[in-house]
């Protein structure tokens, strides 16, 4: 249920980037990328909801939080900050937690749910990659160092430290290298 909620919010978050920043001077492929993300998030929501239904439950059975929207709200006036928080923190977090969640599903014999997460995991690497690509693009345009800018925007727009362990391999494949996030794991930074 929690994953279904995240996926449904992810549809809105991707489309919010397209609509809210429609007048940003960025190449058209920026918007194509986020439309592709929105399409894949909708696919994820459908897959997870179908899985919930086949287990006798449904989306809406449990209460849900609005933490993802709070992240969107706090970065509503700054596209670079939005990319730092949504794809590069929240979606990257999915890469960290999914493999161990799949292992638990397989342990309990729920191979079908684990297979759904395989699809999500692979697509999410692409979402983080799109985020990292455009984050780097915006930093290069303003002649800013991407890793330092990321750390500064996260401190200003995201509550609390990032939670290790990180899936360094999957993050790096998506273009998010440890210099971005390593020093953000403790509040004292
Ligand atoms: Fe997703
Ligand atoms: Fe995603």
Tab-separated table of C-alpha atoms and ligand atoms in Angstrom:
chain	number	residue	atom	x	y	z
A	1	UNK	CA	0.000	0.000	0.000
A	2	UNK	CA	2.845	2.355	0.832
A	3	UNK	CA	4.471	1.639	-2.532
A	4	UNK	CA	1.203	2.200	-4.399
A	5	UNK	CA	0.920	5.550	-2.645
A	6	UNK	CA	4.470	6.500	-3.590
A	7	UNK	CA	3.897	5.548	-7.228
A	8	UNK	CA	0.660	7.520	-7.464
A	9	UNK	CA	2.382	10.557	-5.970
A	10	UNK	CA	5.263	10.045	-8.378
A	11	UNK	CA	2.875	10.467	-11.335
A	12	UNK	CA	1.828	13.831	-9.922
A	13	UNK	CA	5.383	14.863	-9.103
A	14	UNK	CA	6.601	14.174	-12.642
A	15	UNK	CA	3.680	16.039	-14.197
A	16	UNK	CA	4.134	18.873	-11.734
A	17	UNK	CA	7.678	19.366	-13.046
A	18	UNK	CA	6.325	19.570	-16.606
A	19	UNK	CA	3.548	22.028	-15.771
A	20	UNK	CA	5.138	24.172	-13.079
A	21	UNK	CA	8.366	24.803	-14.968
A	22	UNK	CA	6.802	25.024	-18.431
A	23	UNK	CA	8.340	28.445	-19.026
A	24	UNK	CA	11.873	27.452	-17.992
A	25	UNK	CA	14.407	27.961	-20.785
A	26	UNK	CA	15.320	24.282	-21.142
A	27	UNK	CA	15.392	22.030	-24.232
A	28	UNK	CA	12.176	20.301	-25.240
A	29	UNK	CA	13.736	16.942	-24.330
A	30	UNK	CA	13.587	18.012	-20.682
A	31	UNK	CA	9.789	17.835	-20.826
A	32	UNK	CA	9.801	14.650	-22.903
A	33	UNK	CA	11.901	13.027	-20.190
A	34	UNK	CA	9.457	13.901	-17.405
A	35	UNK	CA	6.478	12.812	-19.487
A	36	UNK	CA	8.192	9.445	-19.917
A	37	UNK	CA	8.724	9.330	-16.144
A	38	UNK	CA	5.042	10.121	-15.535
A	39	UNK	CA	4.021	7.354	-17.941
A	40	UNK	CA	6.247	4.833	-16.149
A	41	UNK	CA	5.019	5.918	-12.694
A	42	UNK	CA	1.452	5.319	-13.859
A	43	UNK	CA	2.519	1.860	-15.043
A	44	UNK	CA	4.095	1.214	-11.631
A	45	UNK	CA	0.965	2.312	-9.810
A	46	UNK	CA	-1.160	-0.009	-11.940
A	47	UNK	CA	1.177	-2.965	-11.373
A	48	UNK	CA	1.318	-2.445	-7.609
A	49	UNK	CA	-2.417	-1.888	-7.374
A	50	UNK	CA	-3.091	-5.062	-9.350
A	51	UNK	CA	-0.812	-6.934	-6.959
A	52	UNK	CA	-2.648	-5.465	-3.951
A	53	UNK	CA	-5.972	-6.485	-5.450
A	54	UNK	CA	-4.852	-10.026	-6.090
A	55	UNK	CA	-3.883	-10.178	-2.406
A	56	UNK	CA	-7.378	-9.104	-1.399
A	57	UNK	CA	-6.665	-5.440	-0.661
A	58	UNK	CA	-6.720	-2.189	-2.620
A	59	UNK	CA	-5.236	1.278	-2.716
A	60	UNK	CA	-7.193	3.466	-0.313
A	61	UNK	CA	-7.610	0.777	2.343
A	62	UNK	CA	-5.020	2.437	4.567
A	63	UNK	CA	-4.248	6.052	5.457
A	64	UNK	CA	-1.442	7.737	3.521
A	65	UNK	CA	0.961	10.590	4.180
A	66	UNK	CA	1.643	13.752	2.184
A	67	UNK	CA	5.404	13.870	2.713
A	68	UNK	CA	6.124	13.761	-1.017
A	69	UNK	CA	3.918	16.754	-1.677
A	70	UNK	CA	5.595	18.694	1.083
A	71	UNK	CA	8.884	18.170	-0.753
A	72	UNK	CA	7.268	19.449	-3.947
A	73	UNK	CA	5.814	22.454	-2.159
A	74	UNK	CA	9.084	23.520	-0.546
A	75	UNK	CA	10.839	23.503	-3.942
A	76	UNK	CA	8.021	25.050	-5.983
A	77	UNK	CA	10.019	28.150	-6.921
A	78	UNK	CA	13.314	26.554	-7.846
A	79	UNK	CA	13.703	23.880	-10.527
A	80	UNK	CA	17.277	23.040	-9.515
A	81	UNK	CA	16.138	22.474	-5.920
A	82	UNK	CA	13.182	20.413	-7.160
A	83	UNK	CA	15.516	18.114	-9.083
A	84	UNK	CA	17.827	17.808	-6.083
A	85	UNK	CA	14.982	16.744	-3.806
A	86	UNK	CA	12.575	14.736	-5.981
A	87	UNK	CA	14.625	12.551	-8.334
A	88	UNK	CA	18.000	12.769	-6.585
A	89	UNK	CA	16.846	12.240	-2.999
A	90	UNK	CA	13.409	10.647	-3.018
A	91	UNK	CA	13.702	8.472	-6.113
A	92	UNK	CA	17.335	7.585	-5.356
A	93	UNK	CA	16.131	6.390	-1.953
A	94	UNK	CA	14.010	3.826	-3.788
A	95	UNK	CA	17.162	2.385	-5.310
A	96	UNK	CA	18.619	1.980	-1.809
A	97	UNK	CA	15.684	0.146	-0.241
A	98	UNK	CA	14.247	-1.941	-3.101
A	99	UNK	CA	16.773	-4.827	-3.228
A	100	UNK	CA	16.367	-5.676	0.477
A	101	UNK	CA	12.587	-5.388	0.198
A	102	UNK	CA	12.666	-7.811	-2.725
A	103	UNK	CA	14.806	-10.206	-0.715
A	104	UNK	CA	12.178	-10.184	2.049
A	105	UNK	CA	9.408	-10.813	-0.472
A	106	UNK	CA	11.292	-13.761	-1.940
A	107	UNK	CA	11.926	-15.157	1.549
A	108	UNK	CA	8.198	-15.235	2.178
A	109	UNK	CA	7.594	-16.832	-1.233
A	110	UNK	CA	6.003	-13.721	-2.801
A	111	UNK	CA	7.881	-13.923	-6.077
A	112	UNK	CA	5.203	-12.007	-7.972
A	113	UNK	CA	5.589	-8.884	-5.848
A	114	UNK	CA	9.370	-9.168	-6.162
A	115	UNK	CA	8.977	-9.318	-9.952
A	116	UNK	CA	6.874	-6.142	-9.922
A	117	UNK	CA	9.665	-4.442	-7.994
A	118	UNK	CA	12.182	-5.601	-10.619
A	119	UNK	CA	10.342	-3.532	-13.216
A	120	UNK	CA	10.086	-0.554	-10.867
A	121	UNK	CA	13.742	-0.781	-9.834
A	122	UNK	CA	14.987	-0.724	-13.416
A	123	UNK	CA	12.728	2.145	-14.431
A	124	UNK	CA	13.682	4.139	-11.333
A	125	UNK	CA	17.354	3.998	-12.284
A	126	UNK	CA	16.282	5.824	-15.430
A	127	UNK	CA	14.336	8.403	-13.413
A	128	UNK	CA	17.332	9.178	-11.222
A	129	UNK	CA	19.454	9.377	-14.388
A	130	UNK	CA	17.070	11.900	-15.955
A	131	UNK	CA	17.145	13.912	-12.745
A	132	UNK	CA	20.950	13.807	-12.565
A	133	UNK	CA	21.321	14.725	-16.239
A	134	UNK	CA	19.163	17.829	-15.976
A	135	UNK	CA	20.491	18.786	-12.575
A	136	UNK	CA	23.998	18.784	-14.063
A	137	UNK	CA	22.710	20.712	-17.075
A	138	UNK	CA	21.261	23.489	-14.906
A	139	UNK	CA	24.433	23.671	-12.768
A	140	UNK	CA	26.668	23.843	-15.856
A	141	UNK	CA	24.555	26.655	-17.265
A	142	UNK	CA	25.029	28.638	-14.063
A	143	UNK	CA	28.682	27.593	-13.834
A	144	UNK	CA	28.131	25.915	-10.470
A	145	UNK	CA	29.723	22.770	-9.124
A	146	UNK	CA	26.964	20.092	-9.208
A	147	UNK	CA	27.961	18.145	-6.085
A	148	UNK	CA	28.421	21.271	-3.939
A	149	UNK	CA	25.192	22.794	-5.270
A	150	UNK	CA	23.341	19.579	-4.526
A	151	UNK	CA	24.548	19.526	-0.933
A	152	UNK	CA	23.628	23.161	-0.420
A	153	UNK	CA	20.125	22.772	-1.916
A	154	UNK	CA	19.435	19.635	0.077
A	155	UNK	CA	20.412	21.312	3.328
A	156	UNK	CA	18.122	24.229	2.494
A	157	UNK	CA	15.142	22.206	1.237
A	158	UNK	CA	15.149	18.780	2.825
A	159	UNK	CA	14.623	17.943	6.464
A	160	UNK	CA	17.068	15.712	8.211
A	161	UNK	CA	20.081	13.713	7.141
A	162	UNK	CA	20.042	11.116	4.361
A	163	UNK	CA	19.824	7.548	5.546
A	164	UNK	CA	22.558	5.094	4.642
A	165	UNK	CA	23.174	2.404	3.501
A	166	UNK	CA	23.276	3.763	-0.040
A	167	UNK	CA	23.130	1.620	-3.160
A	168	UNK	CA	26.282	3.219	-4.520
A	169	UNK	CA	26.399	1.050	-7.622
A	170	UNK	CA	22.866	1.781	-8.799
A	171	UNK	CA	23.219	5.452	-7.877
A	172	UNK	CA	26.472	5.760	-9.807
A	173	UNK	CA	24.919	4.040	-12.846
A	174	UNK	CA	22.347	6.823	-12.777
A	175	UNK	CA	25.032	9.512	-12.559
A	176	UNK	CA	24.654	10.207	-8.848
A	177	UNK	CA	28.128	9.743	-7.434
A	178	UNK	CA	29.017	9.609	-3.711
A	179	UNK	CA	30.476	13.142	-3.746
A	180	UNK	CA	26.857	14.330	-3.994
A	181	UNK	CA	25.423	12.649	-0.951
A	182	UNK	CA	28.145	11.189	1.311
A	183	UNK	CA	28.576	14.222	3.542
A	184	UNK	CA	24.819	14.670	3.978
A	185	UNK	CA	24.404	11.621	6.189
A	186	UNK	CA	24.913	13.535	9.414
A	187	UNK	CA	23.104	16.667	10.607
A	188	UNK	CA	26.343	18.094	11.932
A	189	UNK	CA	27.698	18.726	8.401
B	1	LIG	FE1	7.948	4.512	-9.774
B	2	LIG	FE1	10.304	7.226	-10.410
